[in-house]
Structures are given as C-alpha cells and as structure tokens.
Amino acid sequence: MKKTVSILISLILLISSVPVTDFSAAADEPVSTGVMQNPFYAGREVPSATLEEYTVTNSESRTYGGKTYYTRGKQLYRIIASALEKRTAEFKVYYLSTAPIISRAALERLSDSLFVEATDDSMSESCTDGDYIRWAINSWGCGISLDERSGYYYYTLDFVYSYNDTANQEKQVDSVVNSFVEKLDTDSMSDYEIIKTVHDFVCESTTYDYDAMDDTESHKYAFSAYGALVKGKCVCQGYSLAFYRICRELGYSARIITSVPHAWNLVGLNDKYYYVDATWDDTDDESDYTYFLVNASNLQKYDGYNEHKPEEEYYDGEYYNETYGEKIDSQNYNSKNRFLLSNCKVALSQHSYTYSGEANVPSVTVTDSNGNVLSDGDYTLSCKNNVASGSGRVNLDGGENYSGSTHRLFTILPAKMTALSLASGGRGVSAITLKWTAMQGVSGYKIERYSGGRWTVASTVSGASKTSAKITSLAAASQHKFRIRAYKTVSKRTLFGAYSKVYTTCTKPKKPAITLKTAKKSITVSWKRVACTGYEIQYSQNKKFTSSVKKYTAKSTATSKKVAKLKTGTRYYVRVRAYKTFNGKKLYSPWSSAKSLKCK
C-alpha cells in the first residue's frame, strides 16, 4: 500500500495579507496572485527556464527611497532562499525590472520563476537550501506594488509562504542531525559504511504515516525531515529530505528525485551516483537494502506503477545531466571492491584546528577492507577551505592501485578573542557598552556575563565587522564580569572560539533626587539613598555652578547634609551626585537637578 500512495498535497490556505481580487491590466495598480501551490508537487507547470540551460548571473542593483532593488540573479535569489531557510512566513523583496508587470498571469509566472530559481540546485550553498527548501514549501501568495518608474520599474513583492514545518521544528531537526554527525566515528568507516549508517538511521527513526494522505493539513509534518527525525512519522518526502539533509551535512553530494507519486534520493559515491529509496527499504526486515545504492534498472525492477520514473521535465535539463545524470552508474554500487577509495577507511590525524591564518592539512591513514594501509602513491591528497574558520575538507583521489575518490571533513574554530574593554562614553547607570577587536571570517560574537554563580549570554552580535555592543538591564553602582568569544556558523552548527580573558567593570550610581529646606543662615539638602560609596554636594550663588562653588562629601549611609554660615536673604543653588569607588577611581552619577532656595 505504501508504494502506491500518492504524495500530492491538496492544500487550500487562507492568506489574508494577499487578497484574491481581479484587477485591470495597468502597471500602476496593485496586483496579487492569490494562493499558489508549490508547482513541484501540485501538478502545475514549472516555469520553462528550469527546463533549459541557463546561467545564473549577478543581479543588477539600484537604490530608491533608501532601499536596494535587484534584478533577477544571484543576489535576489539568495535573499529569497535565506528567508525560506528561516521558514519566514511573510517577507518583502525589492525587485527591479525593465518591464512592467501588468497582469495576474505575469505575476504568477514571476513568482513561480523566483521560487524555482532561488531553490535551484545550482544556487545551493548548504544542506538546508536547494532541494531541502524546495520541498519544504506548501504554497505561497505574492502581492506586488509599484514604488517608482524611472527607466526601471521598482517593485515591492510581498510574499506569504506556508511550510510543512516551522522554524522551531527545524531547530529540533538541527539538534538531531548535529547529534548524529558528532557521534559518527568516520575514522573507522568507509564512505559506503557512512552512507549505509545514514540510510539505517533514517529508517530506524521513522515509520510511514498513512494517515497523512487523508489529512494533509494536520499531518504537514509528515512531508518534512521533522516528521522523519523528530516526530517519527512521515511519508516518502520526509524520508528523502532527512536522508538528503544528513548526507549533505557530511559532505556528500545528494539530490531529491521525484515522480508524480513518489520521492527518493540520488547520492554521490566514488565519482558516481546511485539511487537510494529509504522509504521502500523501511520494512519489517531490518536487512532490506533492495533500494540502497542501486542503478536505474534495479530501482525500477519491482516497480509496477512507474513510481520510480523521474519526471523528465525536472531531471532532463543540461545542468542536471552534466552534473548528475551522466554520472549515474549503470551498475549497482560494489561494496566488495577493496580497490575503490570509497570502500576504504580514512582516519584523520586531527579533526579540529584553531584559526591561525595558515593552511591546516591533516595527515591521513587510509586502510582498505583487507586491512592494508595505502601508500602515498595509491592516492593524492588535497585540502579545501582549510584556512578560514569553518568546515575544512580533505579530498583523496585514486592513484596507482586504487580508483575513485573519498573525502573527510574537519573543523577550524575561530581564534581566541582579545579582552573586552569599555567603549568611549560606554559607562552608564544601567548599561555598559563594550568594545573589542574584530576578527576576520567569523559569523559573529557572543558576550557572556557572570551572574548568579554562572555565565549566561548577555548579547549575540551578528557580523564579523561589528566591534561593540551595549549590555543593558544592569544594576546601578555594581561590578560586572564579562567575556567574549567568536563563533562561526557552518550549515546549522555553531563553532566557537576560545573565550577572552574576563573583563570586570562597574556601572555608575543612580542620580539622586533632592529636596531643600532652610533655617537661620543654613540650608539642609536631603535625598533618597542610592547604592554608592558616597555623595558629593555642591552649592553656589551661580545657577550654572561656574563660580564660587563650594562642595562637601557625605558617606553612603547619609541622606542629608546641612550647609551653615550662609547669608540671610541670598539665593543658593544646590545639587548632589553619588559616586562609586572602582579600581581606585570615583565613578560619578549624573548630577541631580539643581534646586534653589533663599536662605533665612
């Protein structure tokens, strides 16, 4: 039954911010698409641009009204892909065009094309874009408004997307995937064994959710990796997304392949590609690998319903054929051939480095399935992305006796941060602004504060070029300890550098509030006590306190000060400030509002 159930989703959503209304074909009038189902599994025609060879070029950009507008191209597609990766429900795109959009049909074609191109495999940069987001979307709507017409048309596109999972559910998927990857002992495994372990993990994590076909709305999770890896119930789309996600996380090339009723995977191994269908392998027999690393003939051998016949319009273009199709092996993968590098174990001398500005090159020990250690002549070694913080890669290509290729990943952590310091004018009553030296090639910084006997994150600062952050909600006149470390985001994993030395600083006291009263030849100033080391009191006949200023001090326990021997009938101006002694220096609060009184 599982093999014949369709994965088509018939979803009708109410998207209130994108009204479905008719409009006349006028370029200046608002246009909206209404709700549009994902064309890849809604039976709608996919824009023809995907069926032909096309080269994704950089977007042209222009600025209007403080906003940057982009023509179709890499920059525009990455903006859309980034929003989809984050599962953003509503977002704006500023689109630059040389021609007007004057009809709903034109907007629908544009909306489809932008989605297809933003999720195209050729645009993929991580394990959570490309196919992963292409199959995460249920439907969307798009509204458009013309902002300016001056040679170019400056449009705002308002997108509303519906997903099979949420951002929070994706975080749970991240946790499962990261845990699996961290526990995987790749030093003791061949590529074949690694991919087999991924296959088994996906099959063991989930069962087929037959109920999802009858109730797609409440079972949307079944069409996601969340359904497979967290919820434990999914359909074939969930199986294939989970397998794709983990393979890509481990550095293996993979795709999601579909027919009208089914989804499975293509995975790269030893310079060839093979089909894997974890859904059909997930049977009561734990040793069922009928659809694991097979060729097209064996994939379709027991398929009486053509469920394993890829849709030609998606998988017959020049890009797909050159990148994948021509490399699909005509035979099943041979796991018994010890002379394939993908059947050899590869152990790295080191799996983690700290950024130094120099290239990191781990040494390797390669062992075939008979226990023979390969010599240098049996392979050539090269490294990629092995200088900057992030994920480095060791590539091995066949030499004298061993053929094909293999790889292993390692990490490069950000360097240790130098100590924090106080920014100019950065000391406040309830806030401290800290500064640091920027580091190249990191994703951002995390500042932690010691409070309640433990360190907690006080601020996360995105962007390598940022050099300061304001920490708020601090107690006045109190000491605070801070430390900082840089982080690098790799896919959905975060790599941290070492902490800086602890920096201790102090906030200013609060500004006192004062009252005055006078007696014969004296004035008494009173205030409400604030946390401090002491108080400074000033009085003068000059309301700007620029001349004839007298001052006194008072202990932290004091709440008043009597100033005597004053002149009867003379007006005096009085103000008070608190101070906190820190590292031998006085940190002053702002002055209280000055008040005046004629002396009796």
Coordinates of C-alpha atoms in Angstrom, one line a residue:
M1 CA 0.0 0.0 0.0
K2 CA 2.8 2.4 0.9
K3 CA 4.3 2.1 -2.5
T4 CA 1.2 3.2 -4.3
V5 CA 0.1 6.1 -2.1
S6 CA 0.4 9.5 -3.8
I7 CA 2.4 12.3 -2.2
L8 CA 0.4 15.0 -3.9
I9 CA -0.8 17.7 -1.4
S10 CA -4.1 19.4 -2.0
L11 CA -3.7 22.4 0.3
I12 CA -6.1 25.4 0.4
L13 CA -4.8 28.1 2.7
L14 CA -6.3 31.4 3.7
I15 CA -3.6 34.1 3.3
S16 CA -5.3 37.2 4.5
S17 CA -2.5 39.6 3.6
V18 CA -2.6 38.6 -0.1
P19 CA -6.2 39.3 -1.3
V20 CA -7.5 37.4 -4.3
T21 CA -9.1 40.1 -6.3
D22 CA -9.4 41.0 -10.0
F23 CA -7.6 43.9 -11.4
S24 CA -7.2 45.7 -14.8
A25 CA -4.0 45.4 -16.8
A26 CA -2.5 48.7 -15.6
A27 CA 1.1 48.8 -14.5
D28 CA 0.5 51.2 -11.6
E29 CA -2.3 49.2 -10.0
P30 CA -1.7 46.7 -7.1
V31 CA -1.6 43.1 -8.3
S32 CA -1.8 39.8 -6.3
T33 CA -1.6 36.2 -7.2
G34 CA -3.8 34.7 -4.5
V35 CA -2.8 31.3 -3.1
M36 CA -0.4 29.3 -5.3
Q37 CA 0.6 25.7 -4.6
N38 CA 4.2 24.5 -4.9
P39 CA 4.3 23.5 -8.6
F40 CA 6.7 20.6 -7.9
Y41 CA 4.0 18.6 -6.2
A42 CA 0.8 20.4 -7.1
G43 CA 0.7 19.3 -10.7
R44 CA 1.3 22.8 -12.0
E45 CA 3.7 23.5 -14.9
V46 CA 7.2 24.6 -13.7
P47 CA 8.5 27.7 -15.5
S48 CA 10.3 26.8 -18.7
A49 CA 13.5 28.5 -17.5
T50 CA 14.3 25.4 -15.5
L51 CA 13.9 23.1 -18.5
E52 CA 16.6 24.8 -20.5
E53 CA 20.3 25.6 -19.9
Y54 CA 20.7 28.9 -18.1
T55 CA 23.5 30.6 -16.3
V56 CA 22.7 32.4 -13.0
T57 CA 24.4 35.8 -13.2
N58 CA 24.8 38.5 -10.6
S59 CA 21.8 40.8 -10.0
E60 CA 21.9 44.4 -11.1
S61 CA 21.0 46.7 -8.2
R62 CA 19.7 50.2 -7.9
T63 CA 18.7 52.3 -4.8
Y64 CA 15.5 54.1 -4.4
G65 CA 14.0 55.5 -1.2
G66 CA 16.7 54.1 0.9
K67 CA 16.0 50.5 -0.4
T68 CA 18.1 48.4 -2.7
Y69 CA 16.2 46.8 -5.6
Y70 CA 17.6 43.8 -7.5
T71 CA 17.0 42.3 -10.9
R72 CA 16.8 38.6 -11.2
G73 CA 20.1 37.0 -10.4
K74 CA 22.2 35.5 -7.6
Q75 CA 21.7 38.3 -5.1
L76 CA 17.9 38.4 -5.4
Y77 CA 17.7 34.6 -5.3
R78 CA 19.8 34.4 -2.1
I79 CA 17.5 36.9 -0.4
I80 CA 14.5 34.7 -1.1
A81 CA 16.4 31.5 -0.3
S82 CA 17.6 32.9 3.1
A83 CA 14.0 33.8 4.0
L84 CA 12.8 30.3 3.1
E85 CA 15.6 28.6 5.1
K86 CA 14.5 30.6 8.1
R87 CA 10.8 29.5 7.5
T88 CA 9.8 33.2 7.3
A89 CA 6.1 33.4 6.8
E90 CA 6.0 36.9 5.5
F91 CA 8.8 38.9 3.8
K92 CA 9.4 41.6 1.3
V93 CA 11.6 41.5 -1.8
Y94 CA 12.6 44.6 -3.7
Y95 CA 12.5 43.7 -7.4
L96 CA 14.0 45.8 -10.2
S97 CA 12.7 45.2 -13.7
T98 CA 12.9 46.8 -17.2
A99 CA 9.3 45.9 -18.0
P100 CA 6.0 46.4 -16.2
I101 CA 4.0 43.6 -14.6
I102 CA 0.5 44.2 -15.8
S103 CA -1.5 41.1 -15.1
R104 CA -2.0 38.4 -12.5
A105 CA -0.7 35.8 -15.0
A106 CA 2.5 37.8 -15.3
L107 CA 2.9 38.0 -11.6
E108 CA 2.2 34.3 -11.2
R109 CA 4.9 33.5 -13.8
L110 CA 7.4 35.8 -12.0
S111 CA 6.5 34.3 -8.6
D112 CA 7.0 30.8 -9.8
S113 CA 10.3 31.6 -11.5
L114 CA 11.7 33.3 -8.5
F115 CA 10.8 30.3 -6.3
V116 CA 12.3 27.8 -8.8
E117 CA 15.5 29.7 -9.3
A118 CA 16.0 30.5 -5.6
T119 CA 15.7 26.8 -4.8
D120 CA 17.7 25.6 -7.7
D121 CA 20.5 23.1 -7.0
S122 CA 23.0 25.3 -8.8
M123 CA 22.3 28.0 -6.2
S124 CA 22.7 25.7 -3.2
E125 CA 25.3 26.7 -0.6
S126 CA 24.4 24.5 2.3
C127 CA 22.5 21.4 3.4
T128 CA 19.3 23.4 4.2
D129 CA 18.8 25.3 0.9
G130 CA 18.3 23.9 -2.7
D131 CA 16.2 20.8 -2.7
Y132 CA 15.7 21.0 1.1
I133 CA 13.7 24.2 0.9
R134 CA 12.2 23.4 -2.5
W135 CA 10.3 20.6 -0.9
A136 CA 9.6 22.4 2.4
I137 CA 7.1 24.7 0.9
N138 CA 3.4 24.0 0.7
S139 CA 2.1 27.2 -1.0
W140 CA 2.6 30.9 -1.2
G141 CA 0.9 34.1 -2.3
C142 CA 2.5 37.2 -3.7
G143 CA 1.3 40.8 -3.8
I144 CA 3.1 43.5 -5.8
S145 CA 3.2 47.3 -5.7
L146 CA 5.0 49.8 -7.9
D147 CA 7.2 52.1 -5.9
E148 CA 8.8 54.1 -8.8
R149 CA 9.0 54.2 -12.5
S150 CA 12.1 55.9 -13.9
G151 CA 13.7 54.0 -16.7
Y152 CA 13.3 50.9 -14.5
Y153 CA 10.3 49.6 -12.6
Y154 CA 10.9 49.5 -8.8
Y155 CA 8.6 46.9 -7.3
T156 CA 7.9 45.7 -3.8
L157 CA 7.0 42.0 -3.7
D158 CA 5.1 40.9 -0.6
F159 CA 5.4 37.1 -0.1
V160 CA 3.4 35.0 2.3
Y161 CA 4.7 31.4 2.5
S162 CA 3.2 28.3 4.1
Y163 CA 5.7 25.5 5.1
N164 CA 5.5 21.8 6.0
D165 CA 7.4 22.6 9.2
T166 CA 8.2 25.6 11.4
A167 CA 11.4 27.3 12.3
N168 CA 11.2 25.8 15.8
Q169 CA 10.7 22.3 14.4
E170 CA 13.7 22.9 12.1
K171 CA 15.8 23.7 15.2
Q172 CA 14.8 20.3 16.6
V173 CA 15.9 18.7 13.3
D174 CA 19.2 20.6 13.6
S175 CA 19.7 19.1 17.1
V176 CA 19.1 15.6 15.9
V177 CA 21.3 15.9 12.8
N178 CA 24.1 17.5 14.8
S179 CA 24.0 14.8 17.5
F180 CA 24.1 12.1 14.8
V181 CA 27.0 13.7 13.0
E182 CA 29.0 14.3 16.2
K183 CA 28.7 10.7 17.3
L184 CA 29.6 9.2 13.9
D185 CA 33.1 7.7 14.0
T186 CA 34.2 8.5 10.5
D187 CA 37.8 7.4 11.2
S188 CA 36.6 3.8 11.4
M189 CA 34.2 3.8 8.5
S190 CA 34.3 3.9 4.7
D191 CA 32.1 6.1 2.6
Y192 CA 29.9 3.1 1.9
E193 CA 29.5 2.4 5.6
I194 CA 28.8 6.0 6.4
I195 CA 26.0 6.3 3.8
K196 CA 24.7 2.9 4.9
T197 CA 24.6 4.2 8.5
V198 CA 22.7 7.3 7.4
H199 CA 20.2 5.1 5.5
D200 CA 19.7 2.9 8.6
F201 CA 19.3 5.9 10.9
V202 CA 16.6 7.4 8.8
C203 CA 14.7 4.1 8.5
E204 CA 15.0 3.4 12.2
S205 CA 13.9 7.0 13.2
T206 CA 10.5 6.9 11.5
T207 CA 7.6 4.9 10.2
Y208 CA 5.3 5.5 7.2
D209 CA 2.4 7.8 8.0
Y210 CA -0.5 6.5 6.0
D211 CA -2.9 8.9 7.8
A212 CA -1.1 11.9 6.2
M213 CA -2.7 11.1 2.8
D214 CA -6.2 11.6 4.2
D215 CA -5.4 14.6 6.3
T216 CA -2.6 16.6 4.8
E217 CA -3.3 19.8 6.8
S218 CA -2.8 18.3 10.3
H219 CA -0.1 16.0 9.0
K220 CA 2.0 18.6 7.2
Y221 CA 5.0 17.5 9.4
A222 CA 4.9 14.1 7.5
F223 CA 6.2 15.9 4.4
S224 CA 9.3 17.2 6.3
A225 CA 12.6 16.0 7.9
Y226 CA 11.0 17.0 11.2
G227 CA 8.4 14.2 10.6
A228 CA 11.1 11.7 9.9
L229 CA 13.7 12.6 12.5
V230 CA 11.7 14.1 15.4
K231 CA 8.1 13.1 15.1
G232 CA 8.9 9.6 13.9
K233 CA 6.1 9.5 11.3
C234 CA 6.4 10.7 7.7
V235 CA 5.7 9.9 4.0
C236 CA 8.4 9.4 1.3
Q237 CA 9.1 13.1 1.1
G238 CA 10.1 13.1 4.8
Y239 CA 12.4 10.1 4.3
S240 CA 14.1 11.7 1.3
L241 CA 14.5 15.1 3.0
A242 CA 16.1 13.5 6.1
F243 CA 18.5 11.4 4.0
Y244 CA 19.4 14.4 1.8
R245 CA 20.0 16.6 4.8
I246 CA 22.3 14.3 6.7
C247 CA 24.3 13.3 3.5
R248 CA 24.9 16.9 2.7
E249 CA 25.9 17.7 6.3
L250 CA 28.6 15.0 5.9
G251 CA 29.8 16.5 2.7
Y252 CA 28.3 14.0 0.2
S253 CA 26.6 15.2 -2.9
A254 CA 22.9 14.3 -2.9
R255 CA 19.6 15.2 -4.6
I256 CA 15.9 14.6 -4.0
I257 CA 14.4 12.8 -7.1
T258 CA 10.6 12.7 -7.7
S259 CA 8.0 11.2 -9.9
V260 CA 4.3 12.2 -9.7
P261 CA 3.6 9.9 -6.8
H262 CA 6.9 9.3 -5.1
A263 CA 10.2 10.8 -3.8
W264 CA 13.6 9.2 -3.2
N265 CA 17.3 10.2 -3.4
L266 CA 20.4 10.3 -5.6
V267 CA 23.7 10.2 -3.8
G268 CA 27.3 10.6 -4.9
L269 CA 29.8 7.8 -4.1
N270 CA 33.3 7.2 -5.6
D271 CA 32.7 9.7 -8.5
K272 CA 29.4 8.0 -9.5
Y273 CA 25.8 8.5 -8.5
Y274 CA 23.4 5.9 -7.2
Y275 CA 19.7 5.8 -6.2
V276 CA 18.6 5.3 -2.6
D277 CA 15.0 4.8 -1.5
A278 CA 14.8 4.6 2.3
T279 CA 11.0 4.6 2.2
W280 CA 10.8 1.4 0.3
D281 CA 13.7 -0.1 2.3
D282 CA 11.9 0.6 5.6
T283 CA 10.3 -2.8 6.0
D284 CA 10.0 -5.3 8.9
D285 CA 13.2 -6.9 7.6
E286 CA 16.0 -4.8 9.0
S287 CA 18.4 -6.1 6.5
D288 CA 16.4 -4.9 3.5
Y289 CA 18.7 -2.9 1.2
T290 CA 16.9 -3.7 -2.1
Y291 CA 16.8 0.1 -3.0
F292 CA 20.2 1.1 -1.5
L293 CA 22.9 2.4 -3.9
V294 CA 21.3 0.9 -6.9
N295 CA 21.2 1.8 -10.6
A296 CA 18.0 2.8 -12.5
S297 CA 17.2 -0.7 -13.7
N298 CA 17.3 -2.2 -10.3
L299 CA 15.4 0.8 -8.8
Q300 CA 12.5 0.1 -11.2
K301 CA 12.8 -3.7 -11.1
Y302 CA 9.9 -4.3 -8.8
D303 CA 8.0 -1.1 -9.6
G304 CA 4.8 -2.0 -11.3
Y305 CA 3.4 1.5 -11.1
N306 CA 6.3 3.5 -12.5
E307 CA 6.7 5.3 -9.2
H308 CA 10.5 5.4 -9.7
K309 CA 10.4 7.0 -13.1
P310 CA 11.7 10.6 -12.6
E311 CA 9.7 13.4 -14.1
E312 CA 11.6 14.3 -17.2
E313 CA 10.8 17.9 -17.1
Y314 CA 12.7 18.3 -13.9
Y315 CA 15.5 15.8 -14.5
D316 CA 16.3 16.1 -18.2
G317 CA 17.9 19.6 -18.4
E318 CA 21.5 20.2 -19.4
Y319 CA 22.6 21.2 -15.9
Y320 CA 21.2 18.1 -14.3
N321 CA 22.5 15.8 -17.0
E322 CA 26.1 17.2 -16.9
T323 CA 26.2 17.4 -13.1
Y324 CA 24.3 14.2 -12.2
G325 CA 22.6 12.2 -15.0
E326 CA 25.7 11.3 -17.0
K327 CA 27.4 10.1 -13.8
I328 CA 24.7 7.7 -12.7
D329 CA 26.3 4.3 -12.6
S330 CA 24.9 1.6 -14.9
Q331 CA 25.6 -0.9 -12.2
N332 CA 24.7 -1.2 -8.5
Y333 CA 27.4 0.0 -6.1
N334 CA 30.1 -2.7 -5.5
S335 CA 30.8 -2.6 -1.8
K336 CA 33.1 -5.6 -2.1
N337 CA 35.7 -4.0 -4.3
R338 CA 38.5 -3.2 -2.0
F339 CA 40.3 -1.1 -4.6
L340 CA 37.7 1.6 -4.5
L341 CA 38.7 4.5 -2.2
S342 CA 35.0 4.8 -1.1
N343 CA 35.4 1.3 0.4
C344 CA 38.5 2.3 2.4
K345 CA 38.6 3.7 5.9
V346 CA 40.2 7.2 6.2
A347 CA 41.4 8.3 9.6
L348 CA 42.5 11.9 10.1
S349 CA 45.3 12.9 12.4
Q350 CA 43.3 15.8 13.7
H351 CA 39.6 16.7 13.4
S352 CA 39.7 20.2 14.9
Y353 CA 42.0 23.2 14.5
T354 CA 42.1 26.8 15.7
Y355 CA 42.3 29.6 13.2
S356 CA 45.9 30.8 12.7
G357 CA 45.8 32.3 9.3
E358 CA 47.8 29.4 8.0
A359 CA 46.6 26.4 6.0
N360 CA 45.6 23.3 8.0
V361 CA 46.5 20.0 6.4
P362 CA 45.7 16.8 8.5
S363 CA 47.7 13.7 7.7
V364 CA 45.6 10.6 6.9
T365 CA 45.8 6.9 7.3
V366 CA 43.9 5.0 4.6
T367 CA 43.1 1.3 5.1
D368 CA 41.3 -0.9 2.6
S369 CA 38.8 -3.6 3.5
N370 CA 41.6 -6.2 3.8
G371 CA 43.4 -4.1 6.4
N372 CA 46.1 -3.0 4.0
V373 CA 47.4 0.5 4.7
L374 CA 47.6 2.5 1.5
S375 CA 50.9 4.2 0.5
D376 CA 51.2 7.8 -0.9
G377 CA 51.2 6.5 -4.4
D378 CA 47.8 5.0 -4.0
Y379 CA 46.1 8.3 -3.8
T380 CA 46.7 12.1 -4.0
L381 CA 45.6 14.4 -1.2
S382 CA 44.3 17.9 -1.4
C383 CA 42.5 20.2 1.0
K384 CA 39.7 22.7 0.5
N385 CA 38.5 25.5 2.8
N386 CA 41.4 24.8 5.2
V387 CA 42.4 28.3 6.2
A388 CA 39.4 30.3 7.4
S389 CA 37.2 29.3 10.3
G390 CA 34.5 26.8 9.4
S391 CA 34.4 23.4 7.8
G392 CA 37.6 22.2 6.1
R393 CA 37.7 19.2 3.7
V394 CA 40.3 16.6 2.8
N395 CA 39.9 15.1 -0.6
L396 CA 41.6 11.9 -1.7
D397 CA 41.7 10.9 -5.4
G398 CA 42.8 7.5 -6.7
G399 CA 46.4 6.7 -7.7
E400 CA 48.3 3.6 -8.7
N401 CA 46.2 0.8 -7.3
Y402 CA 43.0 2.4 -6.0
S403 CA 40.4 4.3 -8.0
G404 CA 37.7 6.8 -7.4
S405 CA 37.7 9.4 -4.6
T406 CA 36.7 10.0 -1.0
H407 CA 36.7 12.8 1.5
R408 CA 36.6 13.7 5.2
L409 CA 35.6 16.9 7.0
F410 CA 37.3 18.7 9.8
T411 CA 36.6 22.0 11.6
I412 CA 38.6 25.2 12.1
L413 CA 37.5 27.0 15.2
P414 CA 37.7 30.8 15.5
A415 CA 40.8 32.2 17.2
K416 CA 40.7 33.2 20.9
M417 CA 39.4 36.7 21.4
T418 CA 41.4 39.5 22.9
A419 CA 40.0 41.0 26.1
L420 CA 37.0 43.3 26.1
S421 CA 37.3 46.9 27.1
L422 CA 35.0 49.9 27.8
A423 CA 33.8 51.8 24.7
S424 CA 34.2 55.6 24.8
G425 CA 31.3 57.0 26.8
G426 CA 30.2 53.5 27.4
R427 CA 29.6 53.5 31.1
G428 CA 26.1 54.1 32.1
V429 CA 23.9 53.8 35.2
S430 CA 22.1 50.6 34.0
A431 CA 24.1 49.8 30.8
I432 CA 27.7 49.2 29.7
T433 CA 28.9 49.5 26.1
L434 CA 31.8 47.1 25.5
K435 CA 34.2 47.1 22.6
W436 CA 36.6 44.5 21.1
T437 CA 38.9 43.9 18.1
A438 CA 37.1 42.5 15.1
M439 CA 38.1 39.1 13.7
Q440 CA 38.0 38.1 10.0
G441 CA 35.9 35.2 8.7
V442 CA 33.6 34.7 11.7
S443 CA 29.8 34.9 11.8
G444 CA 29.7 37.0 14.9
Y445 CA 30.3 37.2 18.7
K446 CA 28.7 36.1 21.9
I447 CA 29.2 38.1 25.1
E448 CA 28.6 36.4 28.4
R449 CA 28.0 37.9 31.8
Y450 CA 28.7 36.2 35.1
S451 CA 25.6 36.4 37.3
G452 CA 24.1 34.2 39.9
G453 CA 27.1 31.9 40.0
R454 CA 27.1 31.1 36.3
W455 CA 27.9 32.6 32.9
T456 CA 24.9 33.5 30.7
V457 CA 24.8 35.0 27.2
A458 CA 24.3 38.8 27.5
S459 CA 24.4 39.6 23.8
T460 CA 24.8 37.9 20.5
V461 CA 26.3 40.1 17.8
S462 CA 26.0 39.0 14.2
G463 CA 28.6 40.1 11.7
A464 CA 32.4 39.8 11.7
S465 CA 32.9 43.6 11.4
K466 CA 30.9 44.6 14.5
T467 CA 33.2 45.8 17.3
S468 CA 30.8 47.0 20.1
A469 CA 27.7 46.0 22.0
K470 CA 25.5 47.7 24.7
I471 CA 24.6 45.5 27.6
T472 CA 21.5 46.7 29.3
S473 CA 19.4 46.0 32.4
L474 CA 22.3 46.1 34.8
A475 CA 22.2 47.1 38.4
A476 CA 23.5 50.6 39.2
A477 CA 26.8 51.0 41.0
S478 CA 27.6 47.4 40.7
Q479 CA 30.5 45.4 39.3
H480 CA 30.0 43.1 36.4
K481 CA 32.2 40.4 34.7
F482 CA 32.2 39.9 31.0
R483 CA 33.9 37.6 28.5
I484 CA 33.5 37.2 24.7
R485 CA 34.1 34.5 22.1
A486 CA 33.7 34.5 18.4
Y487 CA 31.5 32.0 16.6
K488 CA 31.3 30.6 13.0
T489 CA 28.1 29.1 11.7
V490 CA 28.6 26.1 9.4
S491 CA 25.3 24.9 8.0
K492 CA 23.2 24.7 11.2
R493 CA 26.2 24.0 13.5
T494 CA 27.9 26.7 15.5
L495 CA 31.7 26.5 16.0
F496 CA 33.0 28.6 19.0
G497 CA 36.5 30.0 19.6
A498 CA 38.1 30.3 23.0
Y499 CA 36.9 32.8 25.5
S500 CA 38.8 36.0 26.1
K501 CA 40.1 36.9 29.5
V502 CA 37.4 38.1 31.9
Y503 CA 36.8 41.8 31.9
T504 CA 35.5 43.4 35.1
T505 CA 33.9 46.8 35.0
C506 CA 31.3 48.8 37.0
T507 CA 28.2 50.8 36.3
K508 CA 27.6 54.4 37.6
P509 CA 25.3 55.1 40.6
K510 CA 21.8 56.4 40.0
K511 CA 21.1 60.1 40.0
P512 CA 19.9 61.2 43.5
A513 CA 16.6 63.2 43.8
I514 CA 16.9 66.1 46.3
T515 CA 14.8 68.4 48.4
L516 CA 15.8 71.6 50.2
K517 CA 14.7 73.4 53.4
T518 CA 16.2 76.5 55.1
A519 CA 16.7 77.6 58.6
K520 CA 18.5 80.6 60.1
K521 CA 21.7 81.0 57.9
S522 CA 21.6 77.4 56.8
I523 CA 20.1 75.1 54.1
T524 CA 19.6 71.4 54.5
V525 CA 19.7 69.2 51.4
S526 CA 18.1 65.8 51.6
W527 CA 18.0 62.9 49.2
K528 CA 16.9 59.3 48.8
R529 CA 19.7 56.9 49.4
V530 CA 21.1 55.1 46.3
A531 CA 23.7 52.4 46.0
C532 CA 27.1 54.1 46.1
T533 CA 30.3 54.7 48.0
G534 CA 29.4 58.2 48.9
Y535 CA 27.9 61.6 47.8
E536 CA 29.2 64.9 46.7
I537 CA 27.2 68.0 47.4
Q538 CA 27.8 71.4 45.7
Y539 CA 26.2 74.8 46.3
S540 CA 26.7 78.1 44.7
Q541 CA 25.1 81.5 44.2
N542 CA 25.6 80.9 40.5
K543 CA 22.9 78.7 39.0
K544 CA 25.3 77.4 36.4
F545 CA 27.9 76.4 39.0
T546 CA 30.6 78.2 37.1
S547 CA 31.9 80.3 40.0
S548 CA 32.1 80.4 43.8
V549 CA 31.3 76.7 44.1
K550 CA 31.6 75.1 47.5
K551 CA 31.5 71.3 47.9
Y552 CA 31.1 68.7 50.7
T553 CA 31.1 64.9 50.8
A554 CA 28.9 62.5 52.7
K555 CA 29.0 58.8 53.4
S556 CA 27.0 56.3 51.6
T557 CA 24.7 55.9 54.6
A558 CA 23.9 59.6 54.7
T559 CA 20.6 61.0 53.5
S560 CA 21.1 64.7 54.2
K561 CA 23.7 67.5 54.6
K562 CA 23.3 70.8 56.5
V563 CA 25.2 73.7 55.0
A564 CA 25.7 76.5 57.6
K565 CA 27.1 80.1 57.8
L566 CA 25.2 81.3 54.8
K567 CA 24.0 84.8 54.0
T568 CA 20.5 85.6 55.0
G569 CA 18.3 86.6 52.0
T570 CA 20.7 85.2 49.5
R571 CA 19.5 82.6 46.9
Y572 CA 21.7 79.4 46.8
Y573 CA 21.7 76.7 44.2
V574 CA 22.3 73.1 45.3
R575 CA 23.0 69.8 43.6
V576 CA 24.1 66.3 44.6
R577 CA 25.7 63.4 42.9
A578 CA 26.6 59.9 44.1
Y579 CA 29.9 58.2 43.4
K580 CA 31.2 54.6 43.3
T581 CA 34.8 53.8 44.0
F582 CA 36.1 51.3 41.5
N583 CA 39.8 50.4 40.9
G584 CA 40.8 53.4 42.9
K585 CA 38.8 55.9 40.9
K586 CA 35.4 57.5 41.5
L587 CA 32.6 56.8 39.1
Y588 CA 30.1 59.6 39.4
S589 CA 26.4 59.5 38.8
P590 CA 24.7 62.3 36.8
W591 CA 24.1 65.4 38.9
S592 CA 20.7 65.7 40.5
S593 CA 18.5 68.5 39.1
A594 CA 19.7 71.7 40.8
K595 CA 17.3 73.3 43.2
S596 CA 17.4 76.8 44.7
L597 CA 16.2 78.5 47.9
K598 CA 16.6 81.8 49.6
C599 CA 18.4 81.4 52.9
K600 CA 16.6 82.6 56.1

